[in-house]
């Protein structure tokens, strides 16, 4: 019966071209949340972060940029889930077929009995263009397809994937989830021939519950996972960034197993007391329950706990045997403020906290626990947190009460062999080089990046602007067509991207500001985005350059490529009380940074100027392969 209901209401058919409907950007996708680790014990969670935090800068010397990077990506995917008994990576070689468009997708390729023996394979994670299927495309502002929003041309390559897996027997009785860390640009999912869901947004996760569609854990029958990825979708109109357009499942795919009642999300915040002598800690906690279970039953049958550990002491002793003794505070359950939060809230005071900054990136480990009526731990989640205060003073951005000068860079996710797929050692290499060159900040241009990047920036001490995956630069040349920033039909999709970023990344100390996107004009939709972010998280600043870099939707005056005399003029304007930080300047793609010394003479000598972010970190070079049939064609393609 359940199967019949799913198929009866499933929108995944070509009668409704969902990849051309801005109002339809997800189906059966779970709400955005922080990364879940599904720990079994408190000790296991502390050991996990102990191992994840032992990042030797010499790891950067093992960074690979050639064909060996494919295996390095597999190794990284395995390392990132090591020590998690209820998380499995599905990275590996998947069956793959590239169709020229939706009408040429193999019929019923998602069915269990479909014969894929004649298909090729690609590694997952990867961009398929980096493995001989189709061609990479680089554009700055021009869309690389026929511009007719929200419609997509018929020549829209479709990647068809298939893989197989068994559910570990130890997962018996648990709820099962399929988690895609990122897929470019839109995709359908089937499991054992049953439609599971649909998602857009090429740089954020999509998670689906698959409990009822999997074969039993004690069965020897393999589960068949099929994914159909659209190279272009209506979502592509919101993703017109200045970089390589590459497609496919480019981050890891995970299986997660949770208890029937489990920790679904949590939000850590801190506020510092007078003289920074103490910190008030708060955790907002969400619990997921099976359908039909009343919320009131949770506190009757379960116990919610949270504690903060100073696991840095274990590094000082170079041991991990007794990390439980590193607990510094136990948090207590308190009633949430009326109308503020529909979950649960825990609070505590920490005396003499070690503060996080780029110079001294002190981190604690937060562990959130769910116990049953007998006191047994049934679910456990954790992350590393930093205690710091981000505030504004007239013309100044303050971290822990002190003004900071931003010596930043813009960073695209880029690897010359892998495209958009990330490798642990290469990310460490980036951070080591940044630190060696006195860089203390990074702007994630222009989309949320790999989850591990944030953990490493927390560890190394790197201030971050986290940016939503929204750029519509090509619309600037499309008059009189109405801009997405002004168009209600695009509002929900834009809001979903901002919410997804904030909800995933909200616990990272390195993030000092959220960004609403890049080069996307300005309109009522941005006012709505800004309102949501400020309502959700008042502990950080808000950044957005669009509309002239001085709208009410930004807490920072953040121009790009503005002349030195003009930034000095703004800094000296007594009516402008916001700090000025250049979101892009000193364009370094293929040249030598121009008059950077003039910018820094002004920054060093003008109150109100607090630095900027060079464009950009590395040249986006791709290794040339014969099978890629280069040189690349010109874009946009001619009209049919």
Coordinates of C-alpha atoms in Angstrom, one line a residue:
X1 CA 0.0 0.0 0.0
X2 CA 2.8 2.4 0.9
X3 CA 4.5 1.7 -2.4
X4 CA 1.2 2.4 -4.3
X5 CA 0.8 5.8 -2.4
X6 CA 4.4 6.9 -3.3
X7 CA 4.0 6.1 -6.9
X8 CA 0.5 7.6 -7.1
X9 CA 1.6 11.0 -5.8
X10 CA 5.1 11.0 -7.3
X11 CA 5.9 14.1 -9.4
X12 CA 8.9 12.4 -11.0
X13 CA 7.6 12.1 -14.6
X14 CA 8.2 14.1 -17.7
X15 CA 4.6 15.3 -17.9
X16 CA 5.6 17.8 -15.3
X17 CA 9.0 19.1 -16.2
X18 CA 10.0 19.7 -12.6
X19 CA 13.5 20.8 -13.6
X20 CA 11.9 23.9 -15.2
X21 CA 9.7 24.9 -12.4
X22 CA 11.2 27.4 -9.9
X23 CA 8.5 26.6 -7.3
X24 CA 9.4 22.9 -7.3
X25 CA 13.0 22.4 -6.0
X26 CA 12.6 19.5 -3.6
X27 CA 10.4 16.5 -2.9
X28 CA 10.5 14.3 0.1
X29 CA 13.8 16.0 1.1
X30 CA 14.3 16.3 4.9
X31 CA 14.7 19.7 6.5
X32 CA 18.2 21.1 6.5
X33 CA 20.3 20.4 9.6
X34 CA 23.8 20.2 10.9
X35 CA 25.9 17.1 9.8
X36 CA 24.9 14.1 11.8
X37 CA 27.4 11.6 13.1
X38 CA 25.2 9.0 14.7
X39 CA 27.5 8.2 17.6
X40 CA 26.9 5.2 19.8
X41 CA 28.6 6.5 23.0
X42 CA 29.9 9.7 24.5
X43 CA 33.4 8.2 24.6
X44 CA 33.1 7.4 20.9
X45 CA 32.1 10.9 20.0
X46 CA 35.1 12.4 21.9
X47 CA 37.5 10.0 20.3
X48 CA 36.1 10.8 16.9
X49 CA 36.9 14.5 17.3
X50 CA 40.2 13.7 18.8
X51 CA 41.2 11.8 15.7
X52 CA 39.6 14.4 13.3
X53 CA 41.5 17.2 15.0
X54 CA 45.0 15.6 14.8
X55 CA 45.8 17.5 11.6
X56 CA 49.5 17.7 11.0
X57 CA 50.5 20.5 8.7
X58 CA 52.8 18.0 7.0
X59 CA 49.6 16.4 5.6
X60 CA 49.8 19.2 3.1
X61 CA 52.9 17.7 1.6
X62 CA 50.9 14.7 0.5
X63 CA 48.5 16.8 -1.6
X64 CA 48.0 15.2 -5.0
X65 CA 47.0 17.0 -8.3
X66 CA 47.3 14.2 -10.9
X67 CA 45.4 11.0 -11.5
X68 CA 46.2 9.8 -8.0
X69 CA 43.8 12.3 -6.7
X70 CA 40.9 10.0 -7.7
X71 CA 42.0 7.4 -5.1
X72 CA 42.8 10.2 -2.7
X73 CA 39.2 11.4 -2.9
X74 CA 38.1 7.8 -2.0
X75 CA 40.5 7.8 0.9
X76 CA 39.2 11.1 2.1
X77 CA 35.6 10.0 1.9
X78 CA 36.5 6.9 4.0
X79 CA 38.5 8.9 6.5
X80 CA 35.6 11.4 7.1
X81 CA 33.3 8.6 8.3
X82 CA 36.0 6.5 10.2
X83 CA 34.9 5.8 13.7
X84 CA 31.2 6.2 13.0
X85 CA 29.5 2.8 13.5
X86 CA 26.2 4.0 12.0
X87 CA 27.5 5.9 8.9
X88 CA 28.7 4.3 5.7
X89 CA 30.2 6.0 2.7
X90 CA 28.9 4.8 -0.7
X91 CA 32.0 6.3 -2.5
X92 CA 33.4 4.1 -5.2
X93 CA 32.9 3.3 -8.9
X94 CA 29.3 3.5 -9.9
X95 CA 27.7 2.4 -13.1
X96 CA 27.1 5.4 -15.4
X97 CA 25.5 6.4 -18.7
X98 CA 25.3 9.9 -20.1
X99 CA 22.1 10.7 -22.1
X100 CA 22.0 13.7 -24.4
X101 CA 18.7 14.9 -22.9
X102 CA 15.6 13.9 -20.9
X103 CA 14.0 12.2 -23.9
X104 CA 17.0 9.8 -24.4
X105 CA 17.3 8.6 -20.8
X106 CA 17.2 4.8 -20.9
X107 CA 13.7 3.7 -20.1
X108 CA 13.2 2.3 -16.6
X109 CA 16.9 2.4 -15.9
X110 CA 16.0 2.7 -12.2
X111 CA 14.3 -0.7 -12.0
X112 CA 16.0 -3.5 -10.1
X113 CA 16.2 -5.8 -13.1
X114 CA 17.6 -3.3 -15.6
X115 CA 20.7 -4.6 -17.3
X116 CA 23.5 -2.1 -16.8
X117 CA 26.4 -4.5 -17.8
X118 CA 27.1 -2.4 -21.0
X119 CA 27.4 0.9 -19.1
X120 CA 30.7 2.5 -18.2
X121 CA 31.7 3.5 -14.7
X122 CA 32.6 6.8 -13.0
X123 CA 34.0 7.4 -9.5
X124 CA 31.7 8.9 -6.9
X125 CA 32.4 11.6 -5.9
X126 CA 33.4 13.2 -9.2
X127 CA 32.3 15.5 -11.9
X128 CA 31.6 13.4 -15.0
X129 CA 33.2 15.9 -17.4
X130 CA 36.5 15.1 -15.6
X131 CA 36.2 11.5 -16.7
X132 CA 35.5 11.8 -20.4
X133 CA 31.8 12.4 -20.4
X134 CA 30.9 15.8 -21.9
X135 CA 32.9 19.0 -21.7
X136 CA 33.7 21.4 -18.9
X137 CA 32.5 25.0 -19.6
X138 CA 33.9 28.2 -18.1
X139 CA 31.9 31.4 -18.2
X140 CA 31.9 34.5 -16.2
X141 CA 28.5 36.1 -16.6
X142 CA 27.0 34.4 -19.6
X143 CA 24.7 31.3 -19.0
X144 CA 26.2 28.3 -20.9
X145 CA 22.8 27.3 -22.2
X146 CA 20.0 29.1 -24.2
X147 CA 18.7 31.9 -21.9
X148 CA 15.0 31.4 -21.5
X149 CA 14.2 31.3 -17.8
X150 CA 13.0 29.1 -16.2
X151 CA 13.1 26.8 -19.2
X152 CA 16.1 24.7 -20.2
X153 CA 17.1 23.7 -23.8
X154 CA 16.4 20.2 -25.0
X155 CA 20.2 19.5 -25.2
X156 CA 20.4 19.0 -21.5
X157 CA 22.8 16.1 -20.6
X158 CA 21.5 13.7 -18.1
X159 CA 23.8 11.5 -16.0
X160 CA 22.3 8.1 -15.0
X161 CA 23.9 6.4 -12.1
X162 CA 23.4 3.0 -10.5
X163 CA 25.1 1.3 -7.5
X164 CA 24.4 -1.5 -5.1
X165 CA 24.7 -1.9 -1.3
X166 CA 23.7 -4.0 1.7
X167 CA 22.5 -2.7 5.0
X168 CA 24.8 -3.8 7.9
X169 CA 23.1 -6.4 10.1
X170 CA 24.0 -4.3 13.2
X171 CA 21.6 -1.7 11.9
X172 CA 18.5 -3.8 12.5
X173 CA 15.6 -1.8 13.9
X174 CA 17.0 1.6 13.0
X175 CA 15.7 4.2 10.7
X176 CA 17.7 4.6 7.5
X177 CA 18.7 7.8 5.6
X178 CA 20.3 8.4 2.3
X179 CA 22.5 11.6 2.4
X180 CA 23.9 13.3 -0.7
X181 CA 26.4 16.0 0.3
X182 CA 26.1 17.8 -3.0
X183 CA 24.9 17.0 -6.6
X184 CA 25.1 19.4 -9.6
X185 CA 22.5 20.6 -10.6
X186 CA 19.2 18.7 -9.9
X187 CA 18.5 15.0 -9.4
X188 CA 15.9 12.3 -8.9
X189 CA 16.5 9.3 -6.7
X190 CA 15.1 5.8 -6.8
X191 CA 15.8 2.9 -4.4
X192 CA 14.8 -0.6 -5.5
X193 CA 12.7 0.9 -8.3
X194 CA 10.7 3.1 -5.9
X195 CA 11.0 7.0 -6.3
X196 CA 12.6 8.4 -3.1
X197 CA 12.9 12.1 -3.8
X198 CA 14.1 15.1 -5.8
X199 CA 16.4 18.0 -5.0
X200 CA 18.1 21.1 -6.4
X201 CA 21.0 23.3 -5.1
X202 CA 24.4 22.1 -6.3
X203 CA 26.3 22.9 -3.2
X204 CA 24.1 21.7 -0.3
X205 CA 23.1 18.3 1.1
X206 CA 19.9 16.4 0.2
X207 CA 18.7 13.8 2.7
X208 CA 15.9 11.3 2.3
X209 CA 14.5 8.7 4.6
X210 CA 14.6 5.2 3.0
X211 CA 13.7 2.9 5.8
X212 CA 10.6 1.4 4.2
X213 CA 12.3 1.0 0.7
X214 CA 15.3 -1.0 1.8
X215 CA 15.6 -4.8 2.0
X216 CA 15.8 -6.1 5.6
X217 CA 19.2 -6.0 7.3
X218 CA 19.2 -9.8 7.6
X219 CA 18.5 -10.2 3.9
X220 CA 21.3 -11.0 1.4
X221 CA 19.5 -9.0 -1.3
X222 CA 21.4 -6.0 -2.5
X223 CA 19.6 -2.6 -2.6
X224 CA 19.7 -0.9 -6.0
X225 CA 20.2 2.8 -5.9
X226 CA 19.6 4.8 -9.1
X227 CA 20.1 8.5 -9.6
X228 CA 19.3 10.7 -12.5
X229 CA 21.2 14.0 -12.6
X230 CA 20.3 17.0 -14.8
X231 CA 23.2 19.1 -16.0
X232 CA 20.9 22.1 -16.2
X233 CA 17.8 22.9 -14.3
X234 CA 15.8 26.1 -13.4
X235 CA 18.1 26.1 -10.4
X236 CA 21.0 26.7 -12.7
X237 CA 19.6 30.2 -13.3
X238 CA 20.5 30.9 -9.6
X239 CA 24.0 29.5 -10.0
X240 CA 25.7 31.7 -12.5
X241 CA 29.1 32.0 -10.7
X242 CA 32.4 32.9 -12.4
X243 CA 33.9 29.4 -12.5
X244 CA 33.8 26.0 -14.3
X245 CA 30.4 24.5 -14.9
X246 CA 30.8 20.9 -13.9
X247 CA 28.2 18.2 -13.3
X248 CA 27.4 15.1 -11.3
X249 CA 27.6 13.7 -7.7
X250 CA 30.7 15.7 -6.7
X251 CA 30.6 15.1 -2.9
X252 CA 30.2 12.0 -0.8
X253 CA 27.0 9.9 -0.6
X254 CA 26.3 8.5 2.9
X255 CA 24.0 5.9 4.5
X256 CA 23.0 6.8 8.1
X257 CA 21.2 4.8 10.7
X258 CA 19.3 6.4 13.5
X259 CA 17.2 5.1 16.4
X260 CA 13.4 5.4 16.1
X261 CA 13.6 8.6 18.3
X262 CA 16.7 10.6 17.6
X263 CA 18.5 13.9 17.7
X264 CA 17.7 15.6 14.4
X265 CA 19.4 19.0 14.8
X266 CA 21.0 21.3 17.4
X267 CA 22.2 24.9 17.5
X268 CA 25.0 26.0 19.9
X269 CA 25.4 29.7 20.8
X270 CA 27.3 31.5 23.4
X271 CA 27.3 35.0 24.9
X272 CA 30.2 36.5 26.8
X273 CA 29.9 38.1 30.2
X274 CA 31.5 41.2 31.6
X275 CA 35.2 41.2 30.9
X276 CA 34.8 37.9 29.1
X277 CA 35.2 36.2 32.5
X278 CA 32.4 33.8 31.8
X279 CA 30.2 32.6 28.9
X280 CA 26.5 31.8 28.9
X281 CA 26.1 28.7 26.7
X282 CA 22.9 27.6 25.0
X283 CA 21.9 24.6 22.8
X284 CA 18.6 24.5 20.9
X285 CA 17.7 20.8 20.3
X286 CA 15.3 19.1 17.9
X287 CA 14.1 15.5 18.3
X288 CA 12.7 13.5 15.5
X289 CA 10.0 11.0 16.4
X290 CA 8.1 8.3 14.4
X291 CA 4.8 9.3 12.9
X292 CA 2.0 9.1 15.5
X293 CA 4.2 9.6 18.6
X294 CA 3.0 12.7 20.5
X295 CA 5.7 15.2 21.3
X296 CA 4.6 15.2 25.0
X297 CA 5.8 11.6 25.3
X298 CA 9.5 12.6 24.6
X299 CA 10.1 14.2 28.0
X300 CA 8.1 11.4 29.7
X301 CA 10.1 8.6 28.1
X302 CA 13.5 10.1 27.3
X303 CA 16.2 12.3 28.9
X304 CA 18.0 15.1 27.0
X305 CA 21.5 16.1 28.1
X306 CA 24.4 18.1 26.8
X307 CA 28.0 18.7 28.0
X308 CA 31.0 20.6 26.9
X309 CA 34.5 19.1 26.9
X310 CA 37.9 20.7 26.7
X311 CA 39.5 18.0 24.7
X312 CA 42.4 20.2 24.0
X313 CA 43.8 19.0 27.3
X314 CA 44.1 15.5 25.7
X315 CA 46.3 17.0 23.0
X316 CA 48.5 18.5 25.6
X317 CA 49.0 15.1 27.2
X318 CA 49.1 13.4 23.8
X319 CA 46.6 10.8 24.9
X320 CA 42.9 10.0 24.4
X321 CA 42.3 7.3 27.0
X322 CA 40.4 9.4 29.6
X323 CA 38.7 12.1 27.6
X324 CA 35.5 12.0 29.8
X325 CA 37.5 13.7 32.5
X326 CA 37.9 16.8 30.2
X327 CA 34.3 17.8 30.8
X328 CA 34.1 21.5 31.8
X329 CA 30.3 22.0 32.1
X330 CA 27.1 20.0 32.2
X331 CA 24.1 21.8 30.5
X332 CA 20.6 21.8 32.0
X333 CA 17.3 21.5 30.3
X334 CA 15.2 24.7 30.6
X335 CA 11.9 25.9 29.1
X336 CA 12.4 27.8 25.9
X337 CA 11.0 31.3 25.5
X338 CA 7.4 31.4 24.3
X339 CA 7.1 31.4 20.5
X340 CA 10.9 31.4 20.2
X341 CA 11.7 27.7 19.5
X342 CA 9.6 24.6 19.2
X343 CA 12.3 22.2 20.3
X344 CA 14.2 21.9 23.5
X345 CA 16.7 24.2 25.1
X346 CA 19.7 23.5 27.4
X347 CA 21.8 26.1 29.1
X348 CA 24.9 26.5 31.3
X349 CA 27.5 29.0 32.4
X350 CA 31.2 28.4 31.7
X351 CA 33.7 30.3 33.9
X352 CA 36.9 31.6 32.4
X353 CA 36.3 30.3 28.8
X354 CA 39.1 29.9 26.3
X355 CA 38.1 32.1 23.5
X356 CA 38.3 31.3 19.8
X357 CA 40.0 33.7 17.3
X358 CA 42.1 33.3 14.2
X359 CA 45.2 33.8 16.3
X360 CA 44.1 31.4 19.1
X361 CA 41.6 29.0 17.7
X362 CA 40.6 27.3 21.0
X363 CA 37.9 24.7 20.5
X364 CA 35.6 22.7 22.8
X365 CA 33.7 19.6 22.0
X366 CA 29.9 19.7 22.4
X367 CA 28.2 16.4 23.0
X368 CA 24.4 16.1 22.9
X369 CA 22.8 13.0 24.3
X370 CA 19.4 11.2 24.2
X371 CA 18.8 8.6 26.9
X372 CA 15.8 6.2 27.3
X373 CA 13.8 5.7 30.5
X374 CA 16.4 3.3 31.9
X375 CA 19.2 5.9 31.4
X376 CA 20.8 4.1 28.5
X377 CA 22.3 6.3 25.7
X378 CA 20.4 5.6 22.5
X379 CA 21.6 8.5 20.4
X380 CA 24.6 10.9 20.6
X381 CA 25.6 13.8 18.4
X382 CA 28.6 16.1 18.7
X383 CA 30.6 18.8 17.1
X384 CA 33.5 21.2 17.9
X385 CA 32.5 24.6 19.0
X386 CA 34.3 27.9 19.7
X387 CA 33.4 30.6 22.2
X388 CA 33.8 34.0 20.7
X389 CA 31.8 37.3 20.2
X390 CA 31.2 38.9 16.9
X391 CA 29.9 42.5 17.3
X392 CA 30.0 45.9 15.6
X393 CA 31.2 49.3 16.8
X394 CA 31.0 52.5 14.8
X395 CA 32.9 51.7 11.6
X396 CA 34.4 48.5 13.1
X397 CA 33.9 44.8 13.1
X398 CA 35.0 43.4 16.5
X399 CA 36.0 39.8 17.4
X400 CA 36.1 39.3 21.2
X401 CA 35.9 43.1 21.6
X402 CA 38.9 43.8 19.4
X403 CA 38.9 45.3 15.8
X404 CA 40.3 42.9 13.2
X405 CA 41.9 43.6 9.9
X406 CA 40.7 41.2 7.2
X407 CA 43.5 39.9 5.1
X408 CA 41.3 37.6 3.1
X409 CA 41.0 35.7 -0.2
X410 CA 38.0 34.4 -2.2
X411 CA 38.2 30.6 -2.6
X412 CA 36.4 28.5 -5.1
X413 CA 36.3 24.7 -4.6
X414 CA 38.7 23.7 -7.3
X415 CA 41.0 20.8 -8.1
X416 CA 42.9 20.6 -11.5
X417 CA 42.1 16.8 -11.8
X418 CA 38.9 16.4 -9.9
X419 CA 37.1 19.6 -10.6
X420 CA 34.8 20.3 -7.7
X421 CA 35.6 17.3 -5.6
X422 CA 37.5 17.8 -2.4
X423 CA 40.5 16.0 -0.9
X424 CA 41.6 16.3 2.7
X425 CA 45.3 16.9 2.0
X426 CA 44.5 19.5 -0.6
X427 CA 42.3 21.5 1.7
X428 CA 45.0 21.4 4.4
X429 CA 47.5 22.5 1.8
X430 CA 45.3 25.6 1.1
X431 CA 45.2 26.5 4.7
X432 CA 48.9 26.0 5.3
X433 CA 49.7 28.3 2.4
X434 CA 47.2 30.8 3.6
X435 CA 48.7 30.9 7.1
X436 CA 52.2 31.1 5.7
X437 CA 51.2 34.2 3.7
X438 CA 49.5 36.0 6.5
X439 CA 46.0 35.4 5.2
X440 CA 43.5 35.2 8.1
X441 CA 40.1 35.1 6.3
X442 CA 38.3 33.4 3.5
X443 CA 35.1 34.1 1.6
X444 CA 33.5 31.0 0.3
X445 CA 32.9 32.2 -3.2
X446 CA 30.2 31.8 -4.1
X447 CA 28.5 28.9 -2.4
X448 CA 28.7 26.7 0.7
X449 CA 31.7 24.4 0.5
X450 CA 32.6 20.9 1.6
X451 CA 31.7 20.3 5.3
X452 CA 35.2 19.4 6.2
X453 CA 36.5 22.8 5.0
X454 CA 34.6 24.4 7.9
X455 CA 36.1 22.0 10.4
X456 CA 39.6 22.7 9.2
X457 CA 39.0 26.5 9.3
X458 CA 37.8 26.1 12.9
X459 CA 41.0 24.2 13.7
X460 CA 43.5 26.4 11.9
X461 CA 41.8 29.7 12.8
X462 CA 40.5 31.2 9.7
X463 CA 37.7 33.9 9.7
X464 CA 35.0 33.0 7.1
X465 CA 32.2 34.6 5.2
X466 CA 29.8 31.7 4.3
X467 CA 27.9 32.5 1.1
X468 CA 24.6 31.2 -0.2
X469 CA 24.6 29.5 -3.6
X470 CA 22.9 32.4 -5.3
X471 CA 24.3 34.3 -8.3
X472 CA 22.2 35.6 -11.2
X473 CA 24.8 37.8 -12.9
X474 CA 23.6 36.9 -16.4
X475 CA 20.2 38.6 -15.7
X476 CA 22.0 42.0 -15.6
X477 CA 22.1 41.8 -19.4
X478 CA 18.6 40.5 -19.9
X479 CA 16.4 43.6 -19.8
X480 CA 13.4 43.9 -19.8
X481 CA 13.1 40.4 -18.3
X482 CA 12.2 40.7 -14.6
X483 CA 15.1 39.9 -12.3
X484 CA 14.8 37.0 -9.8
X485 CA 15.5 39.4 -6.9
X486 CA 12.2 41.1 -7.8
X487 CA 10.2 38.1 -8.8
X488 CA 7.9 36.2 -6.3
X489 CA 8.2 33.0 -8.3
X490 CA 11.9 32.7 -7.4
X491 CA 11.6 33.8 -3.7
X492 CA 11.1 30.3 -2.2
X493 CA 14.0 28.8 -4.1
X494 CA 16.3 31.6 -2.9
X495 CA 15.1 31.3 0.7
X496 CA 15.6 27.6 0.6
X497 CA 19.3 28.1 -0.3
X498 CA 19.9 30.6 2.4
X499 CA 18.1 28.5 5.1
X500 CA 20.0 25.3 4.0
X501 CA 23.4 27.1 4.3
X502 CA 22.7 28.5 7.8
X503 CA 21.1 25.3 9.1
X504 CA 24.0 23.2 8.0
X505 CA 26.9 25.5 9.1
X506 CA 25.5 27.3 12.1
X507 CA 27.7 25.7 14.7
X508 CA 31.1 26.7 13.2
X509 CA 33.2 29.2 15.1
X510 CA 35.0 30.3 12.0
X511 CA 31.9 31.9 10.4
X512 CA 31.8 35.6 11.3
X513 CA 29.3 36.6 8.7
X514 CA 26.6 35.1 6.5
X515 CA 26.3 36.2 2.9
X516 CA 23.1 36.3 0.8
X517 CA 25.0 35.4 -2.4
X518 CA 26.9 37.2 -5.0
X519 CA 26.1 39.5 -8.0
X520 CA 22.4 38.9 -7.8
X521 CA 21.0 42.4 -8.0
X522 CA 18.8 43.6 -5.2
X523 CA 15.1 43.4 -4.5
X524 CA 12.4 42.4 -2.1
X525 CA 13.6 38.8 -2.0
X526 CA 16.8 39.9 -0.5
X527 CA 15.0 41.8 2.2
X528 CA 13.2 38.5 3.1
X529 CA 16.4 36.6 3.1
X530 CA 18.1 39.2 5.4
X531 CA 15.1 39.1 7.7
X532 CA 15.2 35.4 8.1
X533 CA 18.9 35.2 8.8
X534 CA 18.8 38.0 11.3
X535 CA 15.9 36.4 13.1
X536 CA 17.7 33.0 13.1
X537 CA 21.2 34.0 14.1
X538 CA 21.9 37.4 15.7
X539 CA 25.4 36.3 16.8
X540 CA 27.0 37.0 13.4
X541 CA 27.0 39.8 10.9
X542 CA 25.3 39.8 7.5
X543 CA 27.0 40.5 4.2
X544 CA 25.7 41.3 0.7
X545 CA 27.3 43.3 -2.0
X546 CA 24.3 43.5 -4.4
X547 CA 22.4 46.8 -4.8
X548 CA 25.5 48.9 -4.4
X549 CA 27.0 47.2 -1.2
X550 CA 25.3 49.7 1.1
X551 CA 21.7 48.4 1.4
X552 CA 19.9 47.7 4.6
X553 CA 20.5 44.0 3.9
X554 CA 24.2 44.1 4.8
X555 CA 25.9 45.0 8.1
X556 CA 29.2 45.6 6.2
X557 CA 29.9 48.0 3.4
X558 CA 31.3 45.4 1.0
X559 CA 32.1 46.8 -2.5
X560 CA 34.1 45.0 -5.1
X561 CA 36.9 46.5 -7.1
X562 CA 36.1 50.0 -5.8
X563 CA 38.8 52.6 -6.4
X564 CA 41.0 53.5 -3.5
X565 CA 39.9 57.1 -3.3
X566 CA 36.2 56.0 -3.2
X567 CA 36.7 53.6 -0.3
X568 CA 38.5 56.3 1.6
X569 CA 35.5 58.7 0.9
X570 CA 33.0 56.2 2.3
X571 CA 35.2 55.5 5.4
X572 CA 35.3 59.3 6.1
X573 CA 31.5 59.7 5.7
X574 CA 30.2 60.4 9.2
X575 CA 26.8 59.1 8.3
X576 CA 28.1 55.7 7.4
X577 CA 28.7 53.7 10.6
X578 CA 29.3 50.3 9.1
X579 CA 32.9 49.0 8.5
X580 CA 34.1 48.8 4.9
X581 CA 35.6 45.4 3.9
X582 CA 36.1 44.8 0.2
X583 CA 34.4 41.6 -0.8
X584 CA 36.6 41.4 -3.9
X585 CA 39.6 43.5 -4.9
X586 CA 43.1 43.2 -6.5
X587 CA 41.9 40.8 -9.2
X588 CA 44.7 38.2 -9.4
X589 CA 43.5 35.9 -12.2
X590 CA 46.4 35.8 -14.6
X591 CA 48.1 39.0 -13.3
X592 CA 50.1 40.2 -10.4
X593 CA 47.5 41.9 -8.1
X594 CA 47.9 45.4 -9.5
X595 CA 48.0 48.3 -7.1
X596 CA 47.6 46.2 -3.9
X597 CA 50.1 48.4 -2.1
X598 CA 47.9 51.5 -2.6
X599 CA 44.9 49.6 -1.1
X600 CA 46.9 48.6 2.0
X601 CA 48.3 52.1 2.5
X602 CA 44.7 53.3 2.6
X603 CA 43.6 50.4 4.9
X604 CA 46.5 50.9 7.3
X605 CA 45.9 54.7 7.6
X606 CA 42.1 55.1 7.4
X607 CA 39.7 54.4 10.3
X608 CA 36.7 52.4 9.0
X609 CA 38.6 50.4 6.4
X610 CA 39.1 46.8 7.7
X611 CA 40.7 45.0 4.7
X612 CA 39.2 42.8 2.0
X613 CA 39.2 39.6 0.1
X614 CA 41.5 39.2 -3.0
X615 CA 40.0 37.6 -6.1
X616 CA 40.8 34.8 -6.0
X617 CA 42.9 32.1 -4.2
X618 CA 44.2 30.0 -7.2
X619 CA 43.9 30.0 -10.9
X620 CA 41.1 27.6 -11.9
X621 CA 43.2 25.4 -14.2
X622 CA 42.0 22.0 -15.4
X623 CA 44.4 19.3 -16.5
X624 CA 44.0 18.7 -20.2
X625 CA 42.9 15.2 -21.2
X626 CA 42.7 13.8 -24.8
X627 CA 39.4 12.2 -24.0
X628 CA 37.9 15.6 -23.1
X629 CA 38.1 16.6 -26.8
X630 CA 39.5 20.1 -26.1
X631 CA 39.6 22.9 -27.1
X632 CA 36.2 23.8 -25.5
X633 CA 33.4 25.2 -27.7
X634 CA 32.3 28.8 -27.5
X635 CA 29.3 29.7 -25.3
X636 CA 26.5 30.4 -25.3
X637 CA 25.5 27.9 -28.0
X638 CA 23.8 29.4 -31.1
X639 CA 19.9 29.2 -31.0
X640 CA 18.4 26.2 -32.6

